[in-house]
mmCIF file of C-alpha atoms and ligand atoms in Angstrom:
data_model
loop_
_atom_site.group_PDB
_atom_site.id
_atom_site.type_symbol
_atom_site.label_atom_id
_atom_site.label_comp_id
_atom_site.label_asym_id
_atom_site.label_seq_id
_atom_site.Cartn_x
_atom_site.Cartn_y
_atom_site.Cartn_z
ATOM 1 C CA MET Q 1 121.335 -38.252 -28.930
ATOM 2 C CA VAL Q 2 117.921 -36.602 -29.357
ATOM 3 C CA ILE Q 3 114.393 -37.132 -27.955
ATOM 4 C CA VAL Q 4 111.564 -37.887 -30.271
ATOM 5 C CA TYR Q 5 107.975 -38.292 -29.081
ATOM 6 C CA GLU Q 6 104.364 -39.069 -30.138
ATOM 7 C CA SER Q 7 101.644 -37.579 -27.999
ATOM 8 C CA LYS Q 8 97.980 -37.251 -28.538
ATOM 9 C CA THR Q 9 96.717 -35.386 -25.557
ATOM 10 C CA GLY Q 10 99.959 -33.676 -24.364
ATOM 11 C CA PHE Q 11 101.096 -35.792 -21.417
ATOM 12 C CA THR Q 12 103.944 -37.515 -23.246
ATOM 13 C CA LYS Q 13 104.917 -34.155 -24.814
ATOM 14 C CA ARG Q 14 105.359 -32.756 -21.303
ATOM 15 C CA ASN Q 15 107.438 -35.708 -20.338
ATOM 16 C CA ALA Q 16 109.639 -35.295 -23.405
ATOM 17 C CA GLU Q 17 110.042 -31.549 -22.919
ATOM 18 C CA MET Q 18 110.874 -31.998 -19.318
ATOM 19 C CA LEU Q 19 113.525 -34.574 -20.204
ATOM 20 C CA ALA Q 20 114.928 -32.176 -22.796
ATOM 21 C CA ALA Q 21 115.088 -29.439 -20.254
ATOM 22 C CA LYS Q 22 116.880 -31.758 -17.756
ATOM 23 C CA THR Q 23 119.374 -33.142 -20.228
ATOM 24 C CA GLY Q 24 119.890 -30.404 -22.791
ATOM 25 C CA LEU Q 25 118.989 -32.864 -25.539
ATOM 26 C CA ASN Q 26 117.008 -31.640 -28.515
ATOM 27 C CA VAL Q 27 113.415 -32.777 -28.728
ATOM 28 C CA PHE Q 28 111.310 -33.490 -31.905
ATOM 29 C CA ARG Q 29 107.760 -34.600 -32.526
ATOM 30 C CA VAL Q 30 107.682 -37.767 -34.601
ATOM 31 C CA GLN Q 31 106.377 -35.721 -37.536
ATOM 32 C CA GLU Q 32 109.631 -33.903 -37.534
ATOM 33 C CA LEU Q 33 111.741 -37.068 -37.911
ATOM 34 C CA SER Q 34 113.149 -35.917 -41.159
ATOM 35 C CA LYS Q 35 115.150 -33.367 -39.233
ATOM 36 C CA VAL Q 36 116.931 -36.185 -37.416
ATOM 37 C CA SER Q 37 119.969 -37.876 -38.960
ATOM 38 C CA PRO Q 38 119.583 -41.661 -39.315
ATOM 39 C CA ASN Q 39 122.901 -41.957 -37.390
ATOM 40 C CA GLU Q 40 121.597 -40.004 -34.468
ATOM 41 C CA GLU Q 41 120.692 -42.058 -31.366
ATOM 42 C CA ILE Q 42 117.089 -41.563 -30.259
ATOM 43 C CA ILE Q 43 115.263 -41.817 -26.947
ATOM 44 C CA PHE Q 44 111.706 -42.303 -28.092
ATOM 45 C CA LEU Q 45 108.663 -41.489 -25.919
ATOM 46 C CA GLY Q 46 105.225 -42.582 -26.971
ATOM 47 C CA TRP Q 47 101.800 -42.982 -25.356
ATOM 48 C CA MET Q 48 100.412 -46.424 -24.919
ATOM 49 C CA LYS Q 49 97.223 -47.728 -26.390
ATOM 50 C CA VAL Q 50 96.212 -51.148 -25.204
ATOM 51 C CA GLY Q 51 99.915 -51.862 -24.437
ATOM 52 C CA LYS Q 52 101.084 -50.619 -27.966
ATOM 53 C CA ILE Q 53 103.482 -47.707 -27.918
ATOM 54 C CA GLN Q 54 102.061 -45.202 -30.475
ATOM 55 C CA GLY Q 55 104.513 -43.823 -32.986
ATOM 56 C CA LEU Q 56 107.227 -46.403 -32.405
ATOM 57 C CA ALA Q 57 106.789 -47.960 -35.803
ATOM 58 C CA LYS Q 58 107.677 -44.632 -37.417
ATOM 59 C CA VAL Q 59 111.126 -44.430 -35.790
ATOM 60 C CA ARG Q 60 112.101 -48.096 -36.152
ATOM 61 C CA LYS Q 61 114.490 -47.437 -38.994
ATOM 62 C CA HIS Q 62 116.369 -44.989 -36.849
ATOM 63 C CA LYS Q 63 118.896 -45.729 -34.006
ATOM 64 C CA VAL Q 64 116.412 -46.092 -31.202
ATOM 65 C CA VAL Q 65 118.376 -46.816 -28.013
ATOM 66 C CA ALA Q 66 115.660 -46.313 -25.365
ATOM 67 C CA VAL Q 67 111.893 -46.216 -25.371
ATOM 68 C CA GLY Q 68 109.519 -44.602 -22.790
ATOM 69 C CA GLY Q 69 106.000 -45.736 -22.778
ATOM 70 C CA SER Q 70 103.476 -43.409 -21.199
ATOM 71 C CA GLY Q 71 100.215 -44.589 -19.734
ATOM 72 C CA THR Q 72 97.882 -43.759 -16.824
ATOM 73 C CA ALA Q 73 98.770 -46.601 -14.528
ATOM 74 C CA ALA Q 74 101.237 -46.370 -11.653
ATOM 75 C CA ILE Q 75 103.313 -49.144 -13.183
ATOM 76 C CA ALA Q 76 103.149 -50.273 -16.732
ATOM 77 C CA GLU Q 77 99.727 -51.748 -17.641
ATOM 78 C CA PRO Q 78 100.005 -54.355 -19.142
ATOM 79 C CA SER Q 79 103.203 -55.451 -17.289
ATOM 80 C CA PRO Q 80 106.586 -54.080 -18.328
ATOM 81 C CA GLU Q 81 107.488 -57.614 -19.693
ATOM 82 C CA GLU Q 82 104.269 -57.694 -21.785
ATOM 83 C CA VAL Q 83 104.909 -54.114 -23.162
ATOM 84 C CA ILE Q 84 108.374 -55.211 -24.073
ATOM 85 C CA ALA Q 85 107.158 -58.309 -25.862
ATOM 86 C CA ARG Q 86 104.204 -56.578 -27.618
ATOM 87 C CA ASN Q 87 106.438 -53.777 -28.878
ATOM 88 C CA LYS Q 88 109.537 -55.899 -29.644
ATOM 89 C CA LEU Q 89 111.759 -53.894 -27.275
ATOM 90 C CA GLU Q 90 114.059 -56.788 -26.229
ATOM 91 C CA ASP Q 91 117.123 -54.988 -27.630
ATOM 92 C CA VAL Q 92 116.447 -51.478 -26.339
ATOM 93 C CA LYS Q 93 116.135 -50.021 -22.896
ATOM 94 C CA PHE Q 94 112.473 -49.604 -21.816
ATOM 95 C CA PHE Q 95 111.150 -47.148 -19.374
ATOM 96 C CA TYR Q 96 107.678 -46.674 -18.114
ATOM 97 C CA LEU Q 97 106.761 -42.953 -17.741
ATOM 98 C CA ARG Q 98 103.536 -42.109 -16.180
ATOM 99 C CA GLY Q 99 101.385 -39.793 -18.307
ATOM 100 C CA GLY Q 100 97.746 -38.962 -17.561
ATOM 101 C CA CYS Q 101 94.394 -38.533 -19.199
ATOM 102 C CA PHE Q 102 91.435 -36.186 -19.472
ATOM 103 C CA PRO Q 103 88.098 -37.143 -17.971
ATOM 104 C CA LEU Q 104 86.213 -39.595 -20.166
ATOM 105 C CA ARG Q 105 83.320 -37.104 -20.909
ATOM 106 C CA GLU Q 106 85.867 -34.812 -22.544
ATOM 107 C CA LEU Q 107 87.240 -37.534 -25.008
ATOM 108 C CA LYS Q 108 85.878 -38.009 -28.506
ATOM 109 C CA GLY Q 109 85.728 -40.693 -31.163
ATOM 110 C CA ILE Q 110 87.222 -44.145 -31.050
ATOM 111 C CA ASP Q 111 89.251 -43.441 -27.922
ATOM 112 C CA LYS Q 112 86.106 -42.593 -25.968
ATOM 113 C CA ILE Q 113 84.468 -45.689 -27.296
ATOM 114 C CA MET Q 114 87.463 -47.977 -26.324
ATOM 115 C CA LEU Q 115 87.792 -46.505 -22.843
ATOM 116 C CA SER Q 116 83.946 -46.648 -22.274
ATOM 117 C CA LEU Q 117 84.081 -50.357 -23.119
ATOM 118 C CA PHE Q 118 87.092 -50.841 -20.832
ATOM 119 C CA ILE Q 119 85.415 -49.081 -17.901
ATOM 120 C CA LYS Q 120 82.348 -51.119 -18.410
ATOM 121 C CA MET Q 121 84.493 -54.249 -18.212
ATOM 122 C CA LEU Q 122 86.339 -53.067 -15.116
ATOM 123 C CA LYS Q 123 82.946 -52.202 -13.428
ATOM 124 C CA SER Q 124 81.563 -55.637 -14.189
ATOM 125 C CA ARG Q 125 84.264 -57.306 -12.262
ATOM 126 C CA LYS Q 126 82.867 -58.996 -9.126
ATOM 127 C CA ASP Q 127 85.813 -58.536 -6.831
ATOM 128 C CA GLN Q 128 86.983 -54.872 -7.372
ATOM 129 C CA ASP Q 129 90.450 -54.624 -5.837
ATOM 130 C CA GLU Q 130 92.103 -51.212 -5.144
ATOM 131 C CA LYS Q 131 93.859 -51.173 -8.544
ATOM 132 C CA THR Q 132 90.544 -51.725 -10.434
ATOM 133 C CA LYS Q 133 88.847 -48.904 -8.369
ATOM 134 C CA GLU Q 134 91.801 -46.550 -9.099
ATOM 135 C CA SER Q 135 91.651 -47.356 -12.765
ATOM 136 C CA ILE Q 136 87.960 -46.633 -12.920
ATOM 137 C CA SER Q 137 88.344 -43.299 -11.059
ATOM 138 C CA ILE Q 138 91.298 -42.203 -13.293
ATOM 139 C CA ILE Q 139 89.359 -42.833 -16.443
ATOM 140 C CA GLU Q 140 86.156 -41.296 -15.243
ATOM 141 C CA ASN Q 141 87.743 -38.247 -13.613
ATOM 142 C CA GLY Q 142 90.979 -37.696 -15.387
ATOM 143 C CA PHE Q 143 94.426 -37.753 -13.901
ATOM 144 C CA ASP Q 144 97.842 -35.969 -14.302
ATOM 145 C CA GLY Q 145 100.686 -38.151 -13.339
ATOM 146 C CA VAL Q 146 103.485 -36.265 -15.073
ATOM 147 C CA LYS Q 147 106.216 -35.192 -12.636
ATOM 148 C CA GLU Q 148 109.933 -34.581 -12.696
ATOM 149 C CA GLY Q 149 110.636 -37.442 -10.274
ATOM 150 C CA ASN Q 150 109.408 -40.034 -12.761
ATOM 151 C CA LEU Q 151 112.414 -39.159 -15.063
ATOM 152 C CA GLU Q 152 114.932 -40.337 -12.412
ATOM 153 C CA PRO Q 153 115.512 -43.855 -13.982
ATOM 154 C CA VAL Q 154 116.001 -42.249 -17.415
ATOM 155 C CA LEU Q 155 118.533 -39.748 -16.003
ATOM 156 C CA THR Q 156 120.418 -42.423 -14.125
ATOM 157 C CA TRP Q 157 120.539 -44.554 -17.224
ATOM 158 C CA LEU Q 158 121.871 -41.690 -19.320
ATOM 159 C CA LYS Q 159 124.608 -40.836 -16.823
ATOM 160 C CA ALA Q 160 125.765 -44.440 -16.795
ATOM 161 C CA ARG Q 161 126.180 -44.662 -20.518
HETATM 162 C C1 FMN T 201 92.111 -46.127 -26.284
HETATM 163 C C2 FMN T 201 93.064 -45.877 -25.254
HETATM 164 C C3 FMN T 201 93.920 -47.075 -24.776
HETATM 165 C C4 FMN T 201 94.781 -46.896 -23.787
HETATM 166 N N1 FMN T 201 95.621 -47.917 -23.288
HETATM 167 C C5 FMN T 201 96.445 -47.885 -22.328
HETATM 168 C C6 FMN T 201 97.186 -48.969 -21.928
HETATM 169 O O1 FMN T 201 97.163 -50.051 -22.419
HETATM 170 N N2 FMN T 201 98.036 -48.792 -20.808
HETATM 171 C C7 FMN T 201 98.114 -47.550 -20.195
HETATM 172 O O2 FMN T 201 98.883 -47.474 -19.144
HETATM 173 N N3 FMN T 201 97.461 -46.452 -20.572
HETATM 174 C C8 FMN T 201 96.617 -46.609 -21.697
HETATM 175 N N4 FMN T 201 95.900 -45.520 -22.104
HETATM 176 C C9 FMN T 201 96.121 -44.226 -21.460
HETATM 177 C C10 FMN T 201 97.194 -43.376 -22.225
HETATM 178 O O3 FMN T 201 98.293 -44.055 -22.642
HETATM 179 C C11 FMN T 201 97.601 -42.141 -21.455
HETATM 180 O O4 FMN T 201 96.443 -41.387 -21.204
HETATM 181 C C12 FMN T 201 98.751 -41.389 -22.067
HETATM 182 O O5 FMN T 201 99.449 -40.771 -21.039
HETATM 183 C C13 FMN T 201 98.288 -40.330 -23.048
HETATM 184 O O6 FMN T 201 99.438 -39.726 -23.524
HETATM 185 P P1 FMN T 201 99.416 -38.401 -24.454
HETATM 186 O O7 FMN T 201 98.777 -37.263 -23.647
HETATM 187 O O8 FMN T 201 100.768 -38.075 -24.760
HETATM 188 O O9 FMN T 201 98.513 -38.670 -25.601
HETATM 189 C C14 FMN T 201 94.952 -45.592 -23.113
HETATM 190 C C15 FMN T 201 94.238 -44.546 -23.612
HETATM 191 C C16 FMN T 201 93.355 -44.704 -24.554
HETATM 192 C C17 FMN T 201 92.524 -43.449 -25.128
#
């Protein structure tokens, strides 16, 4: 088994490298997929963009046995069920692994535009609950949610296999 990941700003990469260090599994960027035998089982980690796990399509022809989606929320946003449905993960194990983000002012291009629109939408909500306020703060100020403890469910699942 190996770990393959897709990461744009580095948070998923850190999760993947931490998991590799904890398990002794080899780790590859999705661009290095040609180095992975098609018979090899893969744990794939990718960052989530509007609920879609980035890079997943590139590994679909391989033996993906588990997928970790990384986002900024405390629990998967959209819900784990929605992420599983949107990414067709019914037949593989899904984990949500918290990632992080840089402050909005440091982003560029389409990502900055998309998140600016998202934050505008959140701010326009009349009843701002704690979750909405946290989301606004995370996007505006940046956040680092990567920590070893988040890998526990993956490690437990691996041990039980
Ligand atoms: C345009 C855009 C859309 C995003 N959509 C989601 C999302 O639907 N759910 C979520 O939890 N995080 C979302 N995020 C946050 C990223 O998934 C998060 O920052 C991730 O940890 C980045 O990983 P990376 O550093 O490996 O690229 C979004 C970020 C951007 C820029």
